[in-house]
Short mmCIF file of C-alpha atoms and ligand atoms in Angstrom, two decimals:
data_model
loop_
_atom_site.label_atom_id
_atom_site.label_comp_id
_atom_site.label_asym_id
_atom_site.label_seq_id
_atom_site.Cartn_x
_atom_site.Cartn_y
_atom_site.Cartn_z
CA UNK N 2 0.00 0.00 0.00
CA UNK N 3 1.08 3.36 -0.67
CA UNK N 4 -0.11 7.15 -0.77
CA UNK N 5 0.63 7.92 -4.50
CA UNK N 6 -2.76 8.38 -6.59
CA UNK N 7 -4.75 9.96 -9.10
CA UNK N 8 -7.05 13.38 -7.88
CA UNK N 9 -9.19 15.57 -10.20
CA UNK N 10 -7.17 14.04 -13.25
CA UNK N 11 -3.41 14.45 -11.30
CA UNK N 12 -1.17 12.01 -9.61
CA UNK N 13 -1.09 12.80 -6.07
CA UNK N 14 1.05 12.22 -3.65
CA UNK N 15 -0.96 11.94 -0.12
CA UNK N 16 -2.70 15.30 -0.85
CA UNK N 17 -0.44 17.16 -2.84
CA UNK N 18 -0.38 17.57 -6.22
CA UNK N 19 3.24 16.24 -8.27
CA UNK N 20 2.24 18.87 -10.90
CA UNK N 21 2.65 21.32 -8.06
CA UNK N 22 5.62 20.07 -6.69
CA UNK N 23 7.92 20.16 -10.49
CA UNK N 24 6.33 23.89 -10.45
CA UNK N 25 7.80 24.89 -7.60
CA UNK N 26 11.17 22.48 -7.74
CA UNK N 27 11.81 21.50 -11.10
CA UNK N 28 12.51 17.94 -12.36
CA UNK N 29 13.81 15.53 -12.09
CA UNK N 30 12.96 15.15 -7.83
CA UNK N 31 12.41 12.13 -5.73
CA UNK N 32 9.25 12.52 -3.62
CA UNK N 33 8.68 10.74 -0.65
CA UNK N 34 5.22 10.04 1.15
CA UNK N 35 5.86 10.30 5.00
CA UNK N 36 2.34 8.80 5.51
CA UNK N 37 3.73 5.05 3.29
CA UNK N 38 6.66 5.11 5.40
CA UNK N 39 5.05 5.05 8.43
CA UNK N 40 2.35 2.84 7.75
CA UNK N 41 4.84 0.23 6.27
CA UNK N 42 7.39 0.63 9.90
CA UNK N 43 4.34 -0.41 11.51
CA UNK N 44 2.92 -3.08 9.94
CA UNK N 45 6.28 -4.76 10.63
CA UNK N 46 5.80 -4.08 14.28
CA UNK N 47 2.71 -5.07 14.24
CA UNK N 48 4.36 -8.53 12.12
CA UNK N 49 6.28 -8.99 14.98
CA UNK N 50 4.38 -7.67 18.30
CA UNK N 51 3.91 -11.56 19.80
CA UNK N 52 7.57 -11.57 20.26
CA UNK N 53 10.96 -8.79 21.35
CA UNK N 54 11.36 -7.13 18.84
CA UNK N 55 13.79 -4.63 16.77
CA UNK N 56 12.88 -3.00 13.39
CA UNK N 57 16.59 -2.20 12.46
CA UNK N 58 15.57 -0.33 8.87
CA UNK N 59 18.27 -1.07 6.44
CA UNK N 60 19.96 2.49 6.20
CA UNK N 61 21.24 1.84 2.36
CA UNK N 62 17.78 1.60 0.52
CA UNK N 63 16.81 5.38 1.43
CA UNK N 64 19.42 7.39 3.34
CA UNK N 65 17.97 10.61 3.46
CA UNK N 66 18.22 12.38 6.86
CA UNK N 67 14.58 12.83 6.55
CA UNK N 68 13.16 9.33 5.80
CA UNK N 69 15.21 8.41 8.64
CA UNK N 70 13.75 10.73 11.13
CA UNK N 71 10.39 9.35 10.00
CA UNK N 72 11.43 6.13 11.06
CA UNK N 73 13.36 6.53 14.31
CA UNK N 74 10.77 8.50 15.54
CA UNK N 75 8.29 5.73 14.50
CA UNK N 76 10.50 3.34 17.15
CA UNK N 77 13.07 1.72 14.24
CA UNK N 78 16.63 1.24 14.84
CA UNK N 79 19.26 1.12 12.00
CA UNK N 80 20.81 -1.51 9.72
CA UNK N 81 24.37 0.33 8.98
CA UNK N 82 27.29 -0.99 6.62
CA UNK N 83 29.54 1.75 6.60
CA UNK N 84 31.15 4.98 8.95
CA UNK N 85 29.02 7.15 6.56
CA UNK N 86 25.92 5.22 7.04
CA UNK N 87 26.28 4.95 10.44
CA UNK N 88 26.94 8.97 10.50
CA UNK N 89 23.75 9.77 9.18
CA UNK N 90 22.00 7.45 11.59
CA UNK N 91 23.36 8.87 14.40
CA UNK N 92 22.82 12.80 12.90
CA UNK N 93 18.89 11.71 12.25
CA UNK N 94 18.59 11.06 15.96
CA UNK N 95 18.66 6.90 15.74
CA UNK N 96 19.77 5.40 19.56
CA UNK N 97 23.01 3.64 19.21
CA UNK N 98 21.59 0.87 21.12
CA UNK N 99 19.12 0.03 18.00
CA UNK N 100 21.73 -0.51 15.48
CA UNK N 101 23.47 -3.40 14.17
CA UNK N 102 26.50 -3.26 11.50
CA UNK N 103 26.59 -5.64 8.80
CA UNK N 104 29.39 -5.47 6.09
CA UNK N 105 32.09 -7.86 4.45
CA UNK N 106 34.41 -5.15 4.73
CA UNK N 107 34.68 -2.85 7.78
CA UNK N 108 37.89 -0.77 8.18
CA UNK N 109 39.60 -0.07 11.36
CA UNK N 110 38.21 3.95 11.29
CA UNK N 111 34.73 2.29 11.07
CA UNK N 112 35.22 -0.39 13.97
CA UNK N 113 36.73 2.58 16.74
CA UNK N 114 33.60 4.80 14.82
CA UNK N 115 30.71 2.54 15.83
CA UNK N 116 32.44 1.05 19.32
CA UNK N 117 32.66 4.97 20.09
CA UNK N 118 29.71 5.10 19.21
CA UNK N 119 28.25 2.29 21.45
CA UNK N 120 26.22 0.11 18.90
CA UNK N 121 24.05 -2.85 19.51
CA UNK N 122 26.19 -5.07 17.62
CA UNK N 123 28.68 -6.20 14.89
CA UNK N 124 27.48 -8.67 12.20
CA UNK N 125 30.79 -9.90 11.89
CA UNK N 126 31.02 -11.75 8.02
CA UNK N 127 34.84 -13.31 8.59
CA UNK N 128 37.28 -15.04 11.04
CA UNK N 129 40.22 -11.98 10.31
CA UNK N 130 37.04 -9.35 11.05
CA UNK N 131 36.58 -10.86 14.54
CA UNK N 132 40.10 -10.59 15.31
CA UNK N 133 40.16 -6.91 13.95
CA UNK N 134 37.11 -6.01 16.14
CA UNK N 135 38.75 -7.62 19.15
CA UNK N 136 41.88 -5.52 18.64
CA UNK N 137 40.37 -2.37 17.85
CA UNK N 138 38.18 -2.95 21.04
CA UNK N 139 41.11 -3.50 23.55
CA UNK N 140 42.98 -0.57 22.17
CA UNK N 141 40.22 1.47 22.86
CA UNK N 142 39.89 -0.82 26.32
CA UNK N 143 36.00 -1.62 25.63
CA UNK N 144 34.20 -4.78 24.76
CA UNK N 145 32.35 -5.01 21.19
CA UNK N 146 28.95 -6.64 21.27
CA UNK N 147 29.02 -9.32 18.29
CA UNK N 148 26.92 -11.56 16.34
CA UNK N 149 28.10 -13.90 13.49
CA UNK N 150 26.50 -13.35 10.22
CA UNK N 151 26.01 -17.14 9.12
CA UNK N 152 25.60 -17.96 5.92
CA UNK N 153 22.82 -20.60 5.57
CA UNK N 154 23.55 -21.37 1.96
CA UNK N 155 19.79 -20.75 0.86
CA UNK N 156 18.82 -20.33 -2.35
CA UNK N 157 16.70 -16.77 -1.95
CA UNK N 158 15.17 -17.56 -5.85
CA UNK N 159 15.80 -13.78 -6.66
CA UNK N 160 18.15 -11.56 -9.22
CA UNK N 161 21.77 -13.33 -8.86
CA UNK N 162 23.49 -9.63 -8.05
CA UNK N 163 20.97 -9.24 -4.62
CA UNK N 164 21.77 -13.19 -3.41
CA UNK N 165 23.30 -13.19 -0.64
CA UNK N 166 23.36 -16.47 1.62
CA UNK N 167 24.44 -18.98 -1.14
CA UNK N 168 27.77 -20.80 -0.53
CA UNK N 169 29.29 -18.70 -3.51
CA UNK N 170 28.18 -15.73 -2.74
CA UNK N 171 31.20 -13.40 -0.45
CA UNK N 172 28.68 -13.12 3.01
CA UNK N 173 28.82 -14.32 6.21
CA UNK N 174 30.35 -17.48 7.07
CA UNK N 175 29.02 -20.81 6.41
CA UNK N 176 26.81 -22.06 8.37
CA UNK N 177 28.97 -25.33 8.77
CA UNK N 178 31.76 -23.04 10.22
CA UNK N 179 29.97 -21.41 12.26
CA UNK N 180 30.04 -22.77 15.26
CA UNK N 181 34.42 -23.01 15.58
CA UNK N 182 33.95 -19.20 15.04
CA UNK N 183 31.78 -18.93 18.07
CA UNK N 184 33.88 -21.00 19.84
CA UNK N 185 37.04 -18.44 18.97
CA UNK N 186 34.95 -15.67 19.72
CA UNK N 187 34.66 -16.83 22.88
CA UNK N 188 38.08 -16.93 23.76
CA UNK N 189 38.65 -13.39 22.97
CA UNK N 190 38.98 -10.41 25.85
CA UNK N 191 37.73 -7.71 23.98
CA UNK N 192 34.49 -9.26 22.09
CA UNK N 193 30.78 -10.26 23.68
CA UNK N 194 29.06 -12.57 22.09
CA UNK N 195 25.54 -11.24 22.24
CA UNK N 196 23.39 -12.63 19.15
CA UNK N 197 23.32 -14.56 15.50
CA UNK N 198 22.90 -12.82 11.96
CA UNK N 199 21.75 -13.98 8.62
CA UNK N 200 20.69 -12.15 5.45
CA UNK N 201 19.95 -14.07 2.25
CA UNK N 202 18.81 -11.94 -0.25
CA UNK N 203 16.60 -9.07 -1.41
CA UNK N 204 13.30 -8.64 -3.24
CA UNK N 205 12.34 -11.96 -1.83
CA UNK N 206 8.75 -13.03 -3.01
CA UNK N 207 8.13 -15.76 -1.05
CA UNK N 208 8.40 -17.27 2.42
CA UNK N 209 9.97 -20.49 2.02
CA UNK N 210 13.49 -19.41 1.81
CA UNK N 211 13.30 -17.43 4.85
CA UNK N 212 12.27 -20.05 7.01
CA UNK N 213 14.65 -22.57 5.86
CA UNK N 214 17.36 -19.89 6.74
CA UNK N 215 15.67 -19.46 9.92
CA UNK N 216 15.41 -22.69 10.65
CA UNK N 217 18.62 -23.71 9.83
CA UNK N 218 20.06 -21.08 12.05
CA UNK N 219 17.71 -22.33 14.86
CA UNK N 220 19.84 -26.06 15.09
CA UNK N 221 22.73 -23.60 15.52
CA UNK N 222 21.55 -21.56 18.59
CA UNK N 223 20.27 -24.70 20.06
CA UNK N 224 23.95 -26.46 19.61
CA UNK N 225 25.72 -22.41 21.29
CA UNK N 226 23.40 -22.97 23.57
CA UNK N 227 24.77 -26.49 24.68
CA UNK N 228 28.03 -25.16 24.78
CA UNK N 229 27.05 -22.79 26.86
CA UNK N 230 26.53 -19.90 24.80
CA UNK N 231 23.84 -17.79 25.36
CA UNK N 232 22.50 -15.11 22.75
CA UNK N 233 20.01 -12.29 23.25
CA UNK N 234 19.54 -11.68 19.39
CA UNK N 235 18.67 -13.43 16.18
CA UNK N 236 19.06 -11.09 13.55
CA UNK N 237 17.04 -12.31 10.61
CA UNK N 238 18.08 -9.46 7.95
CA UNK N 239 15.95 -8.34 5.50
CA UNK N 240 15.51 -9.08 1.92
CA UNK N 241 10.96 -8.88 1.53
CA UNK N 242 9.88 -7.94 -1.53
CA UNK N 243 7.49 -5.77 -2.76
CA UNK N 244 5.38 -5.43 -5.96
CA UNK N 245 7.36 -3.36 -9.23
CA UNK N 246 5.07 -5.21 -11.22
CA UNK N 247 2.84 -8.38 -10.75
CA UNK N 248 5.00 -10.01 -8.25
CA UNK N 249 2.98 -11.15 -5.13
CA UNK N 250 5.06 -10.98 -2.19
CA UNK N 251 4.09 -11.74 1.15
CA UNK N 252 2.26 -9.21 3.79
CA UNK N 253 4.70 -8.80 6.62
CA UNK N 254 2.68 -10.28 9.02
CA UNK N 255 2.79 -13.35 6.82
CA UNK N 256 6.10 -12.77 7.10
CA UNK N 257 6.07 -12.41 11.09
CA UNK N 258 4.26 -15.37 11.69
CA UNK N 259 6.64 -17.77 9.64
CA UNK N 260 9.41 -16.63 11.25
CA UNK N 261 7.54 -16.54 15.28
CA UNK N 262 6.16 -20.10 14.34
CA UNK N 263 10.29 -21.24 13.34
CA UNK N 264 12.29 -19.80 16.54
CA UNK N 265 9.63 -18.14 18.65
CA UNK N 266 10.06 -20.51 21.12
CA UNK N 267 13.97 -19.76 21.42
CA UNK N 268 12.76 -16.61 23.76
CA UNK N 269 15.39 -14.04 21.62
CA UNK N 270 15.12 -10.63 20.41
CA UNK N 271 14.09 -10.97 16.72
CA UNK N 272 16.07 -8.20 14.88
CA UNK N 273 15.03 -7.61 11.26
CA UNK N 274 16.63 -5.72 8.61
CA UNK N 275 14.14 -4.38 6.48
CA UNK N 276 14.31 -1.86 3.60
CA UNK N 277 12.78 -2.41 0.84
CA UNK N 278 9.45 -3.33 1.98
CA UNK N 279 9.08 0.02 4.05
CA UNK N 280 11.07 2.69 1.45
CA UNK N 281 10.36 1.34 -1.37
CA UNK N 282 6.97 2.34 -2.46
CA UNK N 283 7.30 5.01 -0.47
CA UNK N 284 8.48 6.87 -2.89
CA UNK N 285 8.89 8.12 -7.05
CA UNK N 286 10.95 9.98 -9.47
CA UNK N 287 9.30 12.82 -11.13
CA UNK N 288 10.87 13.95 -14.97
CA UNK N 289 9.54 15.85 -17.81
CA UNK N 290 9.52 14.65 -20.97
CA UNK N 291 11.97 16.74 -23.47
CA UNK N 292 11.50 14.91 -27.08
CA UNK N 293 9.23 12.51 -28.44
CA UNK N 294 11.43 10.68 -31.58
CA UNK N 295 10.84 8.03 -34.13
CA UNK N 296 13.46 5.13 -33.88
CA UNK N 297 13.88 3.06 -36.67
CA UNK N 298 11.69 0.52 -35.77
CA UNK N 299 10.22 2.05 -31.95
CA UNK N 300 9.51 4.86 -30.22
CA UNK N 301 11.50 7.03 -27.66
CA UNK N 302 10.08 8.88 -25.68
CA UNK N 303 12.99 11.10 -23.60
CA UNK N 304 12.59 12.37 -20.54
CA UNK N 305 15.01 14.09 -17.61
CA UNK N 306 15.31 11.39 -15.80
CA UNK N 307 18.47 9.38 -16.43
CA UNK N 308 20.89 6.44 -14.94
CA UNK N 309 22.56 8.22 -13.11
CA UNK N 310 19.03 8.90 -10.91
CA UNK N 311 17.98 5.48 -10.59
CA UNK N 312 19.69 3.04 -11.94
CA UNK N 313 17.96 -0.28 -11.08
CA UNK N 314 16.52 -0.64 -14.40
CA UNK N 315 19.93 -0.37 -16.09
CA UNK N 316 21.93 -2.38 -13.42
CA UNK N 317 19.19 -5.27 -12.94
CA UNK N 318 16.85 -5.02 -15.88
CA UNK N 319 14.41 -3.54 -13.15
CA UNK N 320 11.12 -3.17 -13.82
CA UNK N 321 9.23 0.26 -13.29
CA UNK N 322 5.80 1.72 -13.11
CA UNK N 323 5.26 4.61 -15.54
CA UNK N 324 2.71 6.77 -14.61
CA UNK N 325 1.48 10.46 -16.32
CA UNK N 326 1.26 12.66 -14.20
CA UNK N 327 -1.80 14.01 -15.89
CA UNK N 328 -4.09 11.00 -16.11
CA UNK N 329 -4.98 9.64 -19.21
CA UNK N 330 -5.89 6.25 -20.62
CA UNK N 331 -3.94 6.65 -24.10
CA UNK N 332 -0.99 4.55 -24.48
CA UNK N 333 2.03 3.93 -26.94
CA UNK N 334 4.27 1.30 -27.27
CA UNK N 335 7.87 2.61 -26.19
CA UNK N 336 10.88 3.04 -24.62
CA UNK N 337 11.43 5.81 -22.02
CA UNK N 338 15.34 6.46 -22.38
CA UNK N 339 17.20 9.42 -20.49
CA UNK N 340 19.93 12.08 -21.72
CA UNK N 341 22.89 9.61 -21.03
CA UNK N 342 25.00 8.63 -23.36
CA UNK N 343 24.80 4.82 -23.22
CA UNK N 344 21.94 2.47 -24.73
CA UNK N 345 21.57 1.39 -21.10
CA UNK N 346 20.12 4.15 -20.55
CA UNK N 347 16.58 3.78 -19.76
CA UNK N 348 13.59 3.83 -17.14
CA UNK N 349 11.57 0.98 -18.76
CA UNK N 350 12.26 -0.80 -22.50
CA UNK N 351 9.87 -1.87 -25.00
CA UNK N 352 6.66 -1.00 -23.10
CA UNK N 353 3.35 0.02 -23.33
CA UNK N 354 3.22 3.49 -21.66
CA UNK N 355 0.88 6.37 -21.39
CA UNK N 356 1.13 8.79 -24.17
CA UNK N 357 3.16 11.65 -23.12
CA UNK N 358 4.46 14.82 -25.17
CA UNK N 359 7.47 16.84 -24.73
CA UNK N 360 6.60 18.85 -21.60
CA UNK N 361 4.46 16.19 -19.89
CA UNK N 362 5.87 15.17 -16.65
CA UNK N 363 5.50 11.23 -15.21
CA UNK N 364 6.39 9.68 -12.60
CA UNK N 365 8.83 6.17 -12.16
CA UNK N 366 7.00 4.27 -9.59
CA UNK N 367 8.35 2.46 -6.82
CA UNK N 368 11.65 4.57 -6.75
CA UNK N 369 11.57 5.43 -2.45
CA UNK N 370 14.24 2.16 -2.20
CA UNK N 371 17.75 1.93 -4.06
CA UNK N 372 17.06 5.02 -5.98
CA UNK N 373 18.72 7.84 -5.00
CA UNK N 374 21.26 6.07 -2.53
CA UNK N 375 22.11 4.73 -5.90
CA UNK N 376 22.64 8.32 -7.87
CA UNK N 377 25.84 9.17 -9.16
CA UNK N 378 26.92 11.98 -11.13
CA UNK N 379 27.79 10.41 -14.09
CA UNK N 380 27.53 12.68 -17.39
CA UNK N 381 28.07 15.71 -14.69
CA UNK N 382 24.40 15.51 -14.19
CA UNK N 383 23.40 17.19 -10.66
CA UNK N 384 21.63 14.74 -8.63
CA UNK N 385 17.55 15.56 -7.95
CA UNK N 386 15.77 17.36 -5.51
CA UNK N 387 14.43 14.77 -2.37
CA UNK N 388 10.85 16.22 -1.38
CA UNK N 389 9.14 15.02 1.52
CA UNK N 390 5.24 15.17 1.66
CA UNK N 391 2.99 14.83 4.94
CA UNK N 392 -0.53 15.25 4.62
CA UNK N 393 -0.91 18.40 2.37
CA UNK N 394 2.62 19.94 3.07
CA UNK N 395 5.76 19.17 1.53
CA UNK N 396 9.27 20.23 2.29
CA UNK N 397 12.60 20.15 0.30
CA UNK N 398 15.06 17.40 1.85
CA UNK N 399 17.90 18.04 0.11
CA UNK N 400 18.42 20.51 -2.67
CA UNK N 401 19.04 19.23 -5.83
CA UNK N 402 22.54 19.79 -6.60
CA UNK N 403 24.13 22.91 -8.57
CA UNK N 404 27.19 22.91 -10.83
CA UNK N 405 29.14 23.94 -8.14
CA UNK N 406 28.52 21.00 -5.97
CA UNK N 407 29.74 18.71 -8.90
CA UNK N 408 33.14 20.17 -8.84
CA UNK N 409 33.26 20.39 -4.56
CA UNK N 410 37.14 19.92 -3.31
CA UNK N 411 38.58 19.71 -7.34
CA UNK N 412 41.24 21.27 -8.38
CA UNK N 413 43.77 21.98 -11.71
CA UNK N 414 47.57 21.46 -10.80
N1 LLP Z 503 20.50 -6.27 5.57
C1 LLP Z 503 21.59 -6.49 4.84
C2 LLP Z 503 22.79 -7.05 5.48
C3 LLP Z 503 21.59 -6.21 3.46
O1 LLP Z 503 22.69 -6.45 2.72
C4 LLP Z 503 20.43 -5.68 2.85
C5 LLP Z 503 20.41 -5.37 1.42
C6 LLP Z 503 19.31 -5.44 3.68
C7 LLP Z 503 19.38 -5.77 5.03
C8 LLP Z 503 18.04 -4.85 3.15
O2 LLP Z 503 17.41 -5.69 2.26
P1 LLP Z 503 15.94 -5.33 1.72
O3 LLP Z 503 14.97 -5.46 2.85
O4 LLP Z 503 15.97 -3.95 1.19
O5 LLP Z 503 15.72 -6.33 0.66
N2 LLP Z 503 20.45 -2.48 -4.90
C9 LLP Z 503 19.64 -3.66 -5.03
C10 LLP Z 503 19.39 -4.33 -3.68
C11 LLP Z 503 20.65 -4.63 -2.91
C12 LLP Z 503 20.41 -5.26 -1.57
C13 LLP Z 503 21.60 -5.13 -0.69
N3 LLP Z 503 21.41 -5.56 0.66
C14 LLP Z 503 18.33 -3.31 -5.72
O6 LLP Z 503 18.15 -2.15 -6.09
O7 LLP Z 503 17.50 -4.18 -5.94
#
């Protein structure tokens, strides 16, 4: 569910106008709907209410100091994987003691960072990690809270880039390993061992592979337990899916209840990761078309909206909504490319979309996750205006960038 619909003829989002919004701020902006975020925290604690709980939101999908405002003061904690990451959490008011740190590849700067910084825990991925976190805790003569992130080697059935807890893939460690690592944690001063971590994949559409991850991970914490180690949190990542197109994910209380039914009974915290399923479609990109322009054998239809603004549909083959702004029910069969100069350029390929002429603006659907955190400034092209809306108000978030930002601590020599 989300707050972005068509009033009097427009595409709204909550109660204000788009149209208005690329009056005021030009195009291309990202627009956010403060209402979808919210309602999409809660229905994951609501998911999760018959057991402890943390809703760590999964800082990468939507960054903005804004969005994570929203959500810290809605209760969530953070899912960080990097200083900068967790900078911004902390800056947007999230409590220390809500977030976790996931990450194949933390640096030593980011370890003292986030002990300083007194986080929940470490979702340490490798055996030389756990001995860098141990070190970097006893020089700074404190104790780093610590889960493992296990790899349950669980096929997630999604895009091969976003797996992440197959054998092959570079995560966590296997699951078969596991349990020597705990062991070596244990012998160390300087870490705690406070919880267990998985994360298998993204834009996950159904609920089987979660629960054999889950699962799987359960026969572990039973077999710590035995020897006497005793967790407080079972970190089940994220990775829920939501609807581009025609997929049918589950709700998140579907969700919930799988995962309460697995490992309820264990009595732990559940921490999820989620990020997707509450930014997501939360949020759009707004362009204007530019040029309309026979191909040889298609249409184009060109807009301001480019790769370098969201780049899922280049990177993954990522499907899109395209919606008019201005409502109408004509179509044409098309591709909507951007300004870059690369065929991969595009927002959606060989579609049927709404009729649009140079001027028109529309709006690429389901953009709140991966999309700006994404941007780059490839071609020099500024990155968009962020806009959040609440009710009938809406506020700038971050100003799109100038010319001058794109050239910020260059210099000739
Ligand atoms: N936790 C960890 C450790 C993760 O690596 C991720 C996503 C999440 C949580 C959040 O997963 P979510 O609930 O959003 O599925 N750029 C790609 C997705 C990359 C996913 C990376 N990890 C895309 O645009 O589809």
């Amino acid at each position: 569910m989300h707050h972005f619909d068509y009033k009097d003829g427009l595409l709204h989002c909550e109660a204000v106008s788009l149209a208005d919004i690329a009056a005021k701020v030009g195009t291309p902006f990202y627009c956010y709907s403060k209402a979808t975020l919210q309602k999409h925290l809660k229905a994951f604690q609501d998911a999760f209410a018959g057991a402890d709980h943390i809703v760590c939101y999964s800082v990468k999908v939507n960054s903005n100091l804004s969005v994570l405002d929203t959500l810290f003061t809605g209760g969530a904690g953070a899912d960080v994987v990097s200083g900068g990451e967790l900078f911004r959490a902390l800056k947007a008011g999230g409590d220390p003691k809500k977030i976790v740190y996931s990450g194949v590849g933390k640096k030593e700067e980011e370890i003292r960072f986030a002990l300083e910084s007194g986080i929940l825990m470490f979702n340490v991925e490798s055996p030389l990690e756990l001995l860098t976190i141990d070190r970097v805790a006893a020089e700074l003569g404190l104790i780093a809270p610590i889960a493992i992130r296990v790899n349950p080697d669980v096929d997630p059935r999604t895009h091969a880039y976003i797996s992440t807890g197959l054998k092959k893939n570079k995560f966590g460690i296997a699951i078969e390993r596991a349990l020597v690592e705990y062991r070596a944690a244990r012998d160390l001063k300087n870490v705690e061992i406070v919880g267990v971590d998985c994360h298998i994949g993204s834009q996950i559409t159904e609920i089987g592979p979660f629960v054999d991850a889950v699962q799987k991970i359960k026969k572990l914490v039973v077999d710590l337990k035995e020897e006497g180690i005793d967790i407080k949190y079972f970190d089940i990542g994220g990775g829920l899916g939501i609807p581009y197109d025609d997929e049918t994910p589950p709700h998140p209380s579907e969700y919930g209840r799988a995962v309460i039914d697995t490992v309820g009974d264990l009595g732990l915290t559940i921490i999820m990761e989620p990020g997707r399923a509450i930014a997501g479609n939360a949020g759009v990109l707004v362009g204007r078309v530019q040029y309309t322009k026979d191909g040889e054998n298609k249409q184009f239809i060109i807009g301001d909206t480019a790769m370098n603004d969201l780049i899922r549909p280049s990177l993954y083959g990522a499907h899109h909504g395209i919606k008019a702004v201005k409502q109408s029910s004509a179509t044409r069969y098309a591709d909507l490319v951007g300004p870059i100069c690369e065929t991969g350029d595009f927002m959606a390929k060989d579609r049927e979309l709404p009729e649009m002429e140079p001027g028109d603006l529309y709006a690429v659907m389901s953009a709140g996750g991966y999309g700006f955190t994404m941007s780059s400034n490839y071609n020099s092209r500024p990155r968009p205006a962020e806009v959040m809306v609440d009710g009938a108000n809406y506020e700038i978030v971050r100003k799109r960038e100038s010319y001058e930002d794109l050239i910020r601590g260059e210099k000739t020599v």
